[in-house]
Coordinates of C-alpha atoms in Angstrom, one line a residue:
Chain A
X3 CA 13.9 -13.2 54.6
X4 CA 14.3 -9.3 55.3
X5 CA 17.9 -9.2 54.7
X6 CA 17.7 -10.8 51.5
X7 CA 15.3 -8.2 50.2
X8 CA 17.6 -5.6 51.6
X9 CA 20.5 -7.3 49.6
X10 CA 18.6 -7.7 46.0
X11 CA 18.4 -4.0 44.9
X12 CA 22.3 -3.7 45.7
X13 CA 23.0 -6.9 43.5
X14 CA 20.9 -5.5 40.7
X15 CA 22.9 -2.4 40.4
X16 CA 26.1 -4.4 39.9
X17 CA 27.4 -4.4 36.1
X18 CA 27.1 -7.9 35.0
X19 CA 31.1 -8.9 34.4
X20 CA 30.2 -9.9 30.6
X21 CA 28.4 -6.7 30.3
X22 CA 31.1 -4.6 31.5
X23 CA 34.1 -6.1 29.5
X24 CA 31.7 -5.8 26.6
X25 CA 31.2 -2.1 26.8
X26 CA 35.1 -1.8 27.4
X27 CA 35.5 -3.8 24.1
X28 CA 33.1 -1.1 22.3
X29 CA 34.9 1.5 23.9
X30 CA 38.1 0.7 22.5
X31 CA 37.2 -0.6 19.3
X32 CA 34.0 1.2 18.2
X33 CA 32.8 -2.0 17.0
X34 CA 29.0 -0.7 16.5
X35 CA 30.6 1.9 14.3
X36 CA 31.7 -1.3 12.2
X37 CA 28.2 -2.9 12.6
X38 CA 26.9 0.6 11.2
X39 CA 29.2 0.8 8.3
X40 CA 28.7 -2.8 7.3
X41 CA 25.0 -2.3 7.3
X42 CA 25.2 0.6 5.1
X43 CA 27.3 -1.3 2.7
X44 CA 24.8 -4.2 2.5
X45 CA 21.7 -1.6 1.8
X46 CA 23.9 0.5 -0.6
X47 CA 23.4 -2.3 -3.4
X48 CA 20.0 -2.9 -2.3
X49 CA 17.4 -2.4 -5.0
X50 CA 14.8 -1.8 -2.1
X51 CA 16.3 1.2 -1.5
X52 CA 16.2 2.6 -5.1
X53 CA 12.9 1.2 -5.0
X54 CA 11.7 3.3 -1.9
X55 CA 13.3 6.5 -3.5
X56 CA 11.3 5.7 -6.5
X57 CA 8.2 5.7 -4.4
X58 CA 9.1 8.7 -2.7
X59 CA 9.4 10.2 -6.3
X60 CA 5.8 8.9 -7.0
X61 CA 4.5 10.7 -3.9
X62 CA 5.5 14.1 -5.6
X63 CA 4.1 13.1 -8.9
X64 CA 2.2 9.9 -9.8
X65 CA 3.6 7.4 -12.1
X66 CA 1.5 8.3 -15.2
X67 CA 3.0 11.8 -15.2
X68 CA 6.6 10.9 -15.0
X69 CA 9.6 8.2 -15.1
X70 CA 13.2 7.9 -15.1
X71 CA 13.2 9.3 -18.6
X72 CA 11.4 12.4 -17.6
X73 CA 14.3 15.5 -17.7
X74 CA 13.3 16.6 -14.0
X75 CA 13.6 13.0 -12.7
X76 CA 17.4 12.7 -12.1
X77 CA 18.2 16.2 -10.4
X78 CA 14.7 15.9 -8.3
X79 CA 15.7 12.2 -7.4
X80 CA 19.4 13.4 -6.6
X81 CA 17.9 16.4 -4.3
X82 CA 15.7 13.8 -2.8
X83 CA 18.5 11.5 -2.0
X84 CA 20.1 14.2 -0.2
X85 CA 16.8 15.0 2.1
X86 CA 16.6 11.5 2.6
X87 CA 20.2 11.0 3.9
X88 CA 19.8 14.0 6.4
X89 CA 16.6 12.5 7.7
X90 CA 18.4 9.1 8.0
X91 CA 21.2 10.9 9.8
X92 CA 19.0 12.6 12.2
X93 CA 16.9 9.4 12.9
X94 CA 19.9 7.5 13.6
X95 CA 21.2 9.7 16.2
X96 CA 17.9 8.9 18.4
X97 CA 17.8 5.1 17.3
X98 CA 21.5 4.3 17.9
X99 CA 21.9 4.2 21.6
X100 CA 19.2 1.7 21.9
X101 CA 20.9 -0.4 18.9
X102 CA 24.2 -0.1 21.0
X103 CA 23.0 -1.6 23.8
X104 CA 21.6 -4.7 22.2
X105 CA 25.0 -5.2 20.3
X106 CA 26.7 -4.9 23.5
X107 CA 24.3 -7.5 25.3
X108 CA 24.7 -9.9 22.1
X109 CA 28.7 -9.8 22.5
X110 CA 28.6 -10.0 26.5
X111 CA 26.3 -13.1 26.4
X112 CA 28.1 -14.8 23.4
X113 CA 31.1 -15.7 25.3
X114 CA 31.8 -17.1 28.8
X115 CA 33.5 -14.6 31.5
X116 CA 37.2 -16.1 30.7
X117 CA 36.7 -16.0 26.9
X118 CA 35.2 -12.2 26.9
X119 CA 38.4 -11.1 28.8
X120 CA 40.7 -12.5 26.1
X121 CA 38.9 -10.4 23.7
X122 CA 38.8 -7.4 25.9
X123 CA 42.5 -7.8 26.5
X124 CA 43.1 -7.8 22.7
X125 CA 40.9 -4.9 22.1
X126 CA 42.2 -2.6 25.0
X127 CA 45.5 -3.3 23.5
X128 CA 47.7 -1.1 20.9
X129 CA 47.8 -3.9 18.5
X130 CA 44.0 -4.4 19.0
X131 CA 43.1 -0.8 18.7
X132 CA 45.1 -0.3 15.5
X133 CA 43.4 -3.4 14.0
X134 CA 39.5 -2.5 14.7
X135 CA 40.5 1.2 13.6
X136 CA 41.8 -0.1 10.2
X137 CA 39.0 -2.5 9.8
X138 CA 36.2 0.5 10.5
X139 CA 38.1 3.1 8.3
X140 CA 38.2 0.5 5.3
X141 CA 34.4 -0.4 6.0
X142 CA 33.9 3.1 6.1
X143 CA 35.4 3.6 2.6
X144 CA 33.4 0.7 1.2
X145 CA 30.0 1.7 2.7
X146 CA 30.4 5.3 2.0
X147 CA 28.3 7.7 4.2
X148 CA 25.8 8.7 1.7
X149 CA 22.9 7.8 4.2
X150 CA 22.3 6.4 7.9
X151 CA 25.6 8.3 9.3
X152 CA 26.3 9.5 12.5
X153 CA 29.6 11.3 11.4
X154 CA 29.4 12.0 7.9
X155 CA 32.5 12.4 5.9
X156 CA 33.5 12.8 2.0
X157 CA 34.8 9.8 0.4
X158 CA 38.5 11.9 0.3
X159 CA 38.2 12.1 4.2
X160 CA 37.6 8.5 4.3
X161 CA 40.3 7.5 1.8
X162 CA 42.6 9.8 4.1
X163 CA 41.2 8.2 7.3
X164 CA 41.9 4.6 5.7
X165 CA 45.5 5.4 5.1
X166 CA 46.2 6.9 8.2
X167 CA 45.0 3.8 10.0
X168 CA 46.9 1.5 7.7
X169 CA 50.2 3.3 8.4
X170 CA 49.5 2.9 12.4
X171 CA 49.1 -0.5 11.9
X172 CA 52.4 -0.7 10.1
X173 CA 53.9 1.0 12.4
X174 CA 53.1 -1.2 15.3
X175 CA 56.2 -2.6 17.1
X176 CA 56.4 -6.5 16.1
X177 CA 54.9 -7.9 19.4
X178 CA 51.9 -6.0 18.8
X179 CA 51.7 -7.4 15.3
X180 CA 52.3 -10.9 16.5
X181 CA 49.4 -10.2 19.0
X182 CA 47.0 -9.1 16.0
X183 CA 48.1 -12.6 14.0
X184 CA 47.4 -14.8 17.3
X185 CA 44.3 -13.3 17.9
X186 CA 42.7 -13.2 14.4
X187 CA 44.6 -16.5 13.0
X188 CA 45.2 -18.3 16.3
X189 CA 42.2 -20.4 16.1
X190 CA 41.1 -20.0 19.6
X191 CA 37.9 -19.0 18.3
X192 CA 37.4 -15.8 19.8
X193 CA 38.1 -14.0 16.6
X194 CA 35.3 -16.3 14.8
X195 CA 32.8 -15.7 17.3
X196 CA 33.4 -11.8 17.2
X197 CA 33.1 -12.1 13.6
X198 CA 30.1 -14.3 13.6
X199 CA 28.4 -11.5 15.8
X200 CA 29.5 -8.4 13.9
X201 CA 28.3 -10.1 10.6
X202 CA 24.8 -10.9 12.3
X203 CA 24.4 -7.6 14.0
X204 CA 25.2 -5.9 10.9
X205 CA 22.5 -8.0 8.6
X206 CA 20.0 -6.8 11.6
X207 CA 21.0 -3.1 11.4
X208 CA 20.5 -3.2 7.6
X209 CA 17.2 -4.8 7.9
X210 CA 16.2 -2.4 10.3
X211 CA 17.4 0.5 7.9
X212 CA 15.2 -0.8 5.1
X213 CA 12.4 -1.0 7.6
X214 CA 13.1 2.6 8.6
X215 CA 12.8 3.7 4.7
X216 CA 9.5 2.1 4.2
X217 CA 8.3 4.3 7.4
X218 CA 9.4 7.8 7.2
X219 CA 6.9 9.9 8.9
X220 CA 4.2 11.2 6.5
X221 CA 4.6 14.7 7.9
X222 CA 8.4 14.6 6.8
X223 CA 7.4 13.2 3.3
X224 CA 5.1 16.0 3.0
X225 CA 8.0 18.6 3.9
X226 CA 10.0 16.8 1.0
X227 CA 7.1 17.1 -1.5
X228 CA 6.9 20.7 -0.5
X229 CA 10.4 21.5 -0.7
X230 CA 10.9 19.7 -4.2
X231 CA 8.1 21.0 -5.5
X232 CA 9.3 24.6 -5.0
X233 CA 13.0 24.0 -5.9
X234 CA 11.7 22.1 -9.2
X235 CA 8.8 24.1 -9.9
X236 CA 9.6 24.7 -13.4
X237 CA 11.0 21.5 -14.6
X238 CA 8.3 19.1 -13.0
X239 CA 5.3 17.9 -14.8
X240 CA 2.2 19.7 -13.9
X241 CA 0.5 18.5 -10.9
X242 CA -3.4 18.0 -10.7
X243 CA -5.9 17.7 -8.0
X244 CA -7.8 15.2 -10.2
X245 CA -7.5 11.5 -10.2
X246 CA -4.9 10.5 -12.4
X247 CA -5.8 7.5 -14.4
X248 CA -3.2 6.7 -16.9
X249 CA -2.1 7.6 -20.4
X250 CA -4.1 7.2 -23.6
X251 CA -1.7 6.0 -26.8
X252 CA -2.5 5.8 -30.5
X253 CA -0.9 3.1 -32.0
X254 CA 0.1 2.5 -35.7
X255 CA -3.0 0.3 -36.4
X256 CA -5.4 3.4 -34.9
X257 CA -6.2 1.4 -32.4
X258 CA -6.1 2.9 -28.7
X259 CA -4.1 1.6 -26.0
X260 CA -4.9 3.0 -22.1
X261 CA -1.8 2.3 -19.9
X262 CA -2.0 2.7 -16.1
X263 CA 0.1 1.6 -13.3
X264 CA -1.2 0.5 -9.6
X265 CA 0.4 -0.4 -6.3
X266 CA 2.1 -3.9 -6.4
X267 CA 4.4 -5.6 -4.6
X268 CA 5.4 -2.8 -2.4
X269 CA 6.2 -0.1 -5.4
X270 CA 3.9 2.5 -6.5
X271 CA 4.4 1.5 -10.1
X272 CA 5.0 -2.3 -9.4
X273 CA 1.7 -3.2 -11.2
X274 CA 0.9 -2.3 -14.9
X275 CA -2.0 -2.9 -16.9
X276 CA -3.1 -1.9 -20.6
X277 CA -6.7 -1.7 -22.1
X278 CA -6.7 -2.0 -25.8
X279 CA -9.8 -0.5 -27.5
X280 CA -9.7 -1.6 -31.4
X281 CA -11.0 0.9 -33.9
X282 CA -14.1 -1.4 -34.3
X283 CA -15.4 -0.8 -30.7
X284 CA -18.2 0.8 -30.1
X285 CA -16.7 3.3 -27.6
X286 CA -13.7 3.7 -30.0
X287 CA -14.8 7.4 -30.8
X288 CA -15.8 8.1 -27.2
X289 CA -12.7 7.1 -25.9
X290 CA -10.5 9.1 -28.7
X291 CA -12.5 12.3 -27.6
X292 CA -11.2 11.9 -24.3
X293 CA -7.7 13.5 -25.9
X294 CA -8.6 15.5 -28.6
X295 CA -6.0 15.7 -31.4
X296 CA -4.1 12.7 -29.9
X297 CA -1.2 12.1 -32.4
X298 CA 0.7 8.6 -32.8
X299 CA 3.9 8.7 -30.7
X300 CA 2.5 11.1 -28.3
X301 CA 0.6 9.5 -25.2
X302 CA -1.7 11.9 -23.3
X303 CA -2.3 11.6 -19.6
X304 CA -6.0 11.4 -18.6
X305 CA -7.5 12.8 -15.2
X306 CA -11.1 12.0 -13.7
X307 CA -12.4 14.8 -11.7
X308 CA -14.8 14.7 -8.8
X309 CA -17.9 14.7 -11.0
X310 CA -16.4 11.6 -13.1
X311 CA -15.6 13.6 -16.0
X312 CA -12.3 11.9 -17.9
X313 CA -10.4 14.3 -20.0
X314 CA -7.0 15.4 -20.7
X315 CA -7.0 18.4 -18.5
X316 CA -4.9 18.1 -15.4
Chain B
X16 CA -32.3 -10.5 40.8
X17 CA -28.6 -9.8 39.6
X18 CA -28.4 -13.0 37.9
X19 CA -31.6 -12.3 35.6
X20 CA -30.3 -8.9 34.9
X21 CA -27.2 -10.2 33.4
X22 CA -28.9 -12.7 31.6
X23 CA -31.0 -10.0 30.0
X24 CA -28.1 -8.0 29.2
X25 CA -26.1 -10.7 27.7
X26 CA -29.5 -11.2 25.5
X27 CA -29.9 -8.0 24.5
X28 CA -26.2 -7.5 23.9
X29 CA -26.0 -8.4 20.0
X30 CA -29.4 -6.1 19.5
X31 CA -27.2 -3.1 20.8
X32 CA -24.3 -4.3 18.4
X33 CA -26.5 -4.4 15.2
X34 CA -27.9 -0.8 14.6
X35 CA -31.2 -1.0 15.9
X36 CA -32.3 -4.2 14.0
X37 CA -35.2 -5.9 15.7
X38 CA -33.4 -9.5 16.3
X39 CA -34.6 -12.4 14.2
X40 CA -37.1 -10.9 11.8
X41 CA -36.6 -9.0 8.7
X42 CA -36.2 -5.2 9.1
X43 CA -37.2 -2.9 6.0
X44 CA -33.9 -0.6 5.9
X45 CA -34.4 1.0 2.4
X46 CA -34.2 4.2 4.1
X47 CA -33.7 7.0 1.4
X48 CA -31.8 4.3 -0.8
X49 CA -32.8 4.6 -4.6
X50 CA -33.8 0.9 -4.9
X51 CA -34.0 -1.1 -8.5
X52 CA -37.7 -1.7 -9.9
X53 CA -39.0 -5.0 -9.1
X54 CA -40.3 -7.2 -12.1
X55 CA -43.7 -7.9 -10.4
X56 CA -44.4 -4.2 -9.9
X57 CA -43.1 -1.3 -7.4
X58 CA -39.6 -1.0 -6.1
X59 CA -37.4 -3.3 -4.2
X60 CA -36.9 -2.9 -0.6
X61 CA -33.9 -3.5 1.5
X62 CA -33.9 -5.7 4.1
X63 CA -31.7 -7.0 7.3
X64 CA -32.1 -9.4 9.9
X65 CA -30.0 -9.9 12.8
X66 CA -29.4 -13.4 13.5
X67 CA -26.8 -13.1 16.0
X68 CA -27.0 -15.9 19.0
X69 CA -26.7 -14.9 22.7
X70 CA -23.3 -17.1 22.6
X71 CA -21.9 -15.2 19.7
X72 CA -21.2 -12.2 21.9
X73 CA -17.4 -13.1 21.9
X74 CA -17.3 -13.4 17.9
X75 CA -14.9 -10.9 16.8
X76 CA -16.8 -10.5 13.6
X77 CA -19.5 -8.8 15.3
X78 CA -23.1 -9.4 15.0
X79 CA -24.4 -11.9 12.3
X80 CA -26.7 -9.7 9.9
X81 CA -28.6 -11.4 6.7
X82 CA -29.4 -8.8 3.7
X83 CA -32.2 -9.3 1.2
X84 CA -33.6 -7.0 -1.4
X85 CA -36.9 -7.5 -3.0
X86 CA -40.6 -7.4 -2.0
X87 CA -40.2 -8.9 1.5
X88 CA -37.0 -10.4 3.4
X89 CA -38.3 -13.8 2.9
X90 CA -38.8 -13.9 -0.8
X91 CA -35.8 -11.6 -1.9
X92 CA -32.3 -12.4 -2.8
X93 CA -29.1 -11.4 -0.9
X94 CA -27.9 -8.1 -3.1
X95 CA -24.3 -9.4 -2.8
X96 CA -25.8 -12.7 -4.9
X97 CA -27.7 -10.6 -7.1
X98 CA -24.4 -8.8 -8.1
X99 CA -22.3 -11.7 -8.2
X100 CA -24.9 -13.2 -10.4
X101 CA -24.8 -10.3 -12.6
X102 CA -21.3 -10.5 -13.3
X103 CA -20.8 -14.0 -13.5
X104 CA -23.1 -13.7 -16.4
X105 CA -21.2 -11.2 -18.1
X106 CA -18.0 -13.7 -17.6
X107 CA -20.2 -16.7 -19.0
X108 CA -21.1 -14.5 -22.2
X109 CA -17.5 -13.3 -23.0
X110 CA -18.0 -9.7 -22.1
X111 CA -14.9 -9.8 -19.8
X112 CA -12.9 -11.7 -22.0
X113 CA -10.2 -9.6 -23.6
X114 CA -9.9 -7.3 -21.0
X115 CA -6.8 -7.8 -18.7
X116 CA -6.8 -8.8 -14.7
X117 CA -5.4 -7.5 -11.7
X118 CA -2.5 -10.1 -10.2
X119 CA -4.2 -12.9 -7.9
X120 CA -4.5 -11.8 -4.3
X121 CA -4.4 -14.8 -1.5
X122 CA -4.9 -17.4 -3.9
X123 CA -8.3 -15.7 -5.3
X124 CA -8.2 -14.5 -9.0
X125 CA -7.4 -10.9 -9.4
X126 CA -10.3 -8.7 -10.5
X127 CA -11.0 -8.0 -14.1
X128 CA -9.9 -4.3 -15.4
X129 CA -13.4 -3.9 -17.0
X130 CA -14.0 -0.3 -18.0
X131 CA -17.6 -0.6 -17.6
X132 CA -20.0 0.7 -14.6
X133 CA -22.5 -2.0 -13.7
X134 CA -25.9 -0.6 -12.1
X135 CA -28.7 -3.0 -11.2
X136 CA -31.7 -1.4 -12.0
X137 CA -34.5 -4.1 -11.9
X138 CA -35.0 -7.5 -9.9
X139 CA -36.9 -10.5 -10.7
X140 CA -35.8 -10.6 -13.7
X141 CA -32.2 -9.1 -12.9
X142 CA -31.6 -6.2 -15.6
X143 CA -28.4 -4.0 -15.2
X144 CA -27.1 -1.3 -17.3
X145 CA -23.5 -1.2 -18.3
X146 CA -21.7 2.2 -18.8
X147 CA -18.4 2.5 -20.8
X148 CA -16.0 4.3 -18.4
X149 CA -12.2 3.9 -18.6
X150 CA -11.8 4.7 -14.9
X151 CA -13.9 1.8 -13.8
X152 CA -10.8 -0.7 -14.7
X153 CA -9.2 0.7 -11.6
X154 CA -10.7 1.0 -8.2
X155 CA -12.1 4.5 -7.3
X156 CA -10.1 6.1 -4.7
X157 CA -12.5 7.1 -1.8
X158 CA -12.5 10.7 -2.9
X159 CA -13.6 10.1 -6.0
X160 CA -15.8 7.3 -6.1
X161 CA -19.2 9.5 -6.1
X162 CA -18.1 10.3 -9.7
X163 CA -19.4 7.1 -10.9
X164 CA -23.2 8.0 -9.5
X165 CA -25.6 10.0 -11.2
X166 CA -25.5 13.5 -10.1
X167 CA -28.9 13.3 -8.0
X168 CA -27.2 10.3 -6.1
X169 CA -23.8 11.8 -4.7
X170 CA -23.2 12.8 -1.5
X171 CA -23.5 10.9 1.7
X172 CA -26.2 8.7 0.3
X173 CA -23.7 7.6 -2.5
X174 CA -22.1 4.9 0.0
X175 CA -25.7 3.0 0.2
X176 CA -26.1 2.8 -3.7
X177 CA -23.1 0.1 -4.2
X178 CA -23.2 -3.6 -3.4
X179 CA -20.1 -5.7 -3.5
X180 CA -19.8 -9.0 -5.1
X181 CA -18.4 -9.8 -8.8
X182 CA -14.8 -9.8 -9.4
X183 CA -14.3 -6.4 -10.6
X184 CA -12.3 -3.4 -9.8
X185 CA -15.2 -1.7 -8.3
X186 CA -18.5 -2.7 -6.7
X187 CA -21.7 -2.8 -8.8
X188 CA -24.1 -0.1 -8.1
X189 CA -28.2 -0.2 -8.1
X190 CA -30.9 2.1 -8.3
X191 CA -33.4 3.7 -11.0
X192 CA -30.8 6.3 -11.9
X193 CA -27.8 6.0 -14.1
X194 CA -25.0 8.4 -14.8
X195 CA -25.8 8.6 -18.7
X196 CA -22.3 9.8 -19.5
X197 CA -20.8 7.3 -22.0
X198 CA -22.1 4.3 -24.3
X199 CA -24.8 2.5 -22.4
X200 CA -26.0 -1.1 -22.8
X201 CA -28.0 -3.1 -21.0
X202 CA -28.0 -7.0 -20.3
X203 CA -30.1 -9.4 -18.1
X204 CA -29.0 -12.6 -16.7
X205 CA -32.5 -14.1 -15.8
X206 CA -33.6 -13.8 -19.4
X207 CA -30.1 -14.7 -20.7
X208 CA -29.7 -11.3 -22.9
X209 CA -26.3 -10.7 -23.2
X210 CA -25.0 -7.1 -23.4
X211 CA -26.5 -4.9 -26.1
X212 CA -26.5 -1.3 -26.8
X213 CA -29.0 1.2 -25.7
X214 CA -30.1 3.5 -28.3
X215 CA -30.6 6.9 -26.7
X216 CA -30.4 9.1 -29.8
X217 CA -34.1 10.2 -29.2
X218 CA -33.7 10.4 -25.3
X219 CA -35.7 7.5 -24.8
X220 CA -35.3 3.9 -24.7
X221 CA -37.2 1.1 -23.6
X222 CA -36.2 -2.5 -22.4
X223 CA -38.6 -5.5 -22.5
X224 CA -37.7 -8.5 -20.7
X225 CA -39.7 -11.4 -19.5
X226 CA -42.7 -9.5 -19.7
X227 CA -41.3 -6.5 -18.0
X228 CA -41.0 -3.3 -19.6
X229 CA -38.6 -0.6 -18.7
X230 CA -39.0 2.7 -19.7
X231 CA -35.6 4.7 -20.0
X232 CA -35.3 8.4 -20.4
X233 CA -32.3 10.7 -20.3
X234 CA -32.5 13.8 -18.5
X235 CA -29.1 15.6 -18.5
X236 CA -26.7 13.5 -17.0
X237 CA -28.8 11.1 -16.0
X238 CA -30.8 8.0 -17.4
X239 CA -34.1 7.8 -15.6
X240 CA -35.4 4.3 -15.4
X241 CA -39.3 3.8 -14.9
X242 CA -41.6 0.7 -14.8

């Protein structure tokens, strides 16, 4: 019994052969970077990312004050995108080592030992290295490095890298080219499993990225608000410490329309309601008085102070 | 001895949860609340009763507390029900018609974006004042909710002057004082009196309903209701 206990810790320190093979595959192919680039490509076209950016914009100024048609919107949003990219890159630096371990384990335990050794042999061959280098370079071109990047590069740099890796594959000797063809199209199933795993992990990482965008720390968002507020001070709509209610509009038939937005469907401006106040309503005059001189086609934003007084004064 | 102490502790635990209420009897917790008038005379009182059973100790919702307002706990109505009755009546007479509603939440109909504040000023019969306020159409953010109250009820006490119930964006308020800013109306579900304007051009008005008369006087930004 005692001798068993003495042996146990020694055995625990020995690397599981499949995990060791998986680590070497990752080292030779940088599959994790391929997963990363695929995940970036997945979120690049996801409307949730754009919605999250809009939500950050509405933290800077409330929806009643501005929207994409405001002149300050586009430049401020571009600057915000840069800030978000920097934050996401910094966060990824700390997150990626954990994700890497999970990727390696997923791949390690998806194969029997004899099969993962086949994959390892291919990965470490000149043909395998060149094949994965080209896939990674192409994926990076497709995904861009706008955010969630460990080594940001410009589109021109990425294009150049892709061309170089393509030339490297073209320059391979015929046996290595044949090795690539055998692995990828040989029908052994090794490449299919690997592909399935890469796609699965890429999808998961894309979800992690979306989750992160919904969970950026408050103090970071506060710092963005301060920085953008200073940079675009002359362009941004006037801010207010009052409660921002919505906008009051005078319509052609002289009726009043009070529009406001509310948080809905995970978006700061996801819900919209409008109250119509006809000229015959007993409270029409009272409502019109909230925005003196209100003219058709020029809606006025309404605010409410802590004493409950509603007016058009920010 | 230990066993007796344990049983006593278990019996007393719910009492400890529920503020300082004496269990199973109505406790008058009116305190500093500005209460509505009672049709039969005087002001309503606010009552709570802790009916937590010793075996409810594991109830994650905490103690079971009943609430009533009126002359006594036994004869009073649940404030939530009064509030619900007031809003349901507004719906029945069509006052909520024409105002948009928020989207439904978890199968329940969404709140109506009704731009009026509702304040219950009398019980038995139930009488409430409506005040037009655009901001009432949206839920009050915590830091701004006191603005709906009359000036003398703002501050720490404001939170005790509201009662939930009724499908509006904000809770129904209660008391003998009402914020007087904006057009005012009154209604009474018990007397089938639909919202009617209050003429306060002279600074005073009177509501007579089911033999009960309420005198209203505008004092600065407040409307003071007397019986």
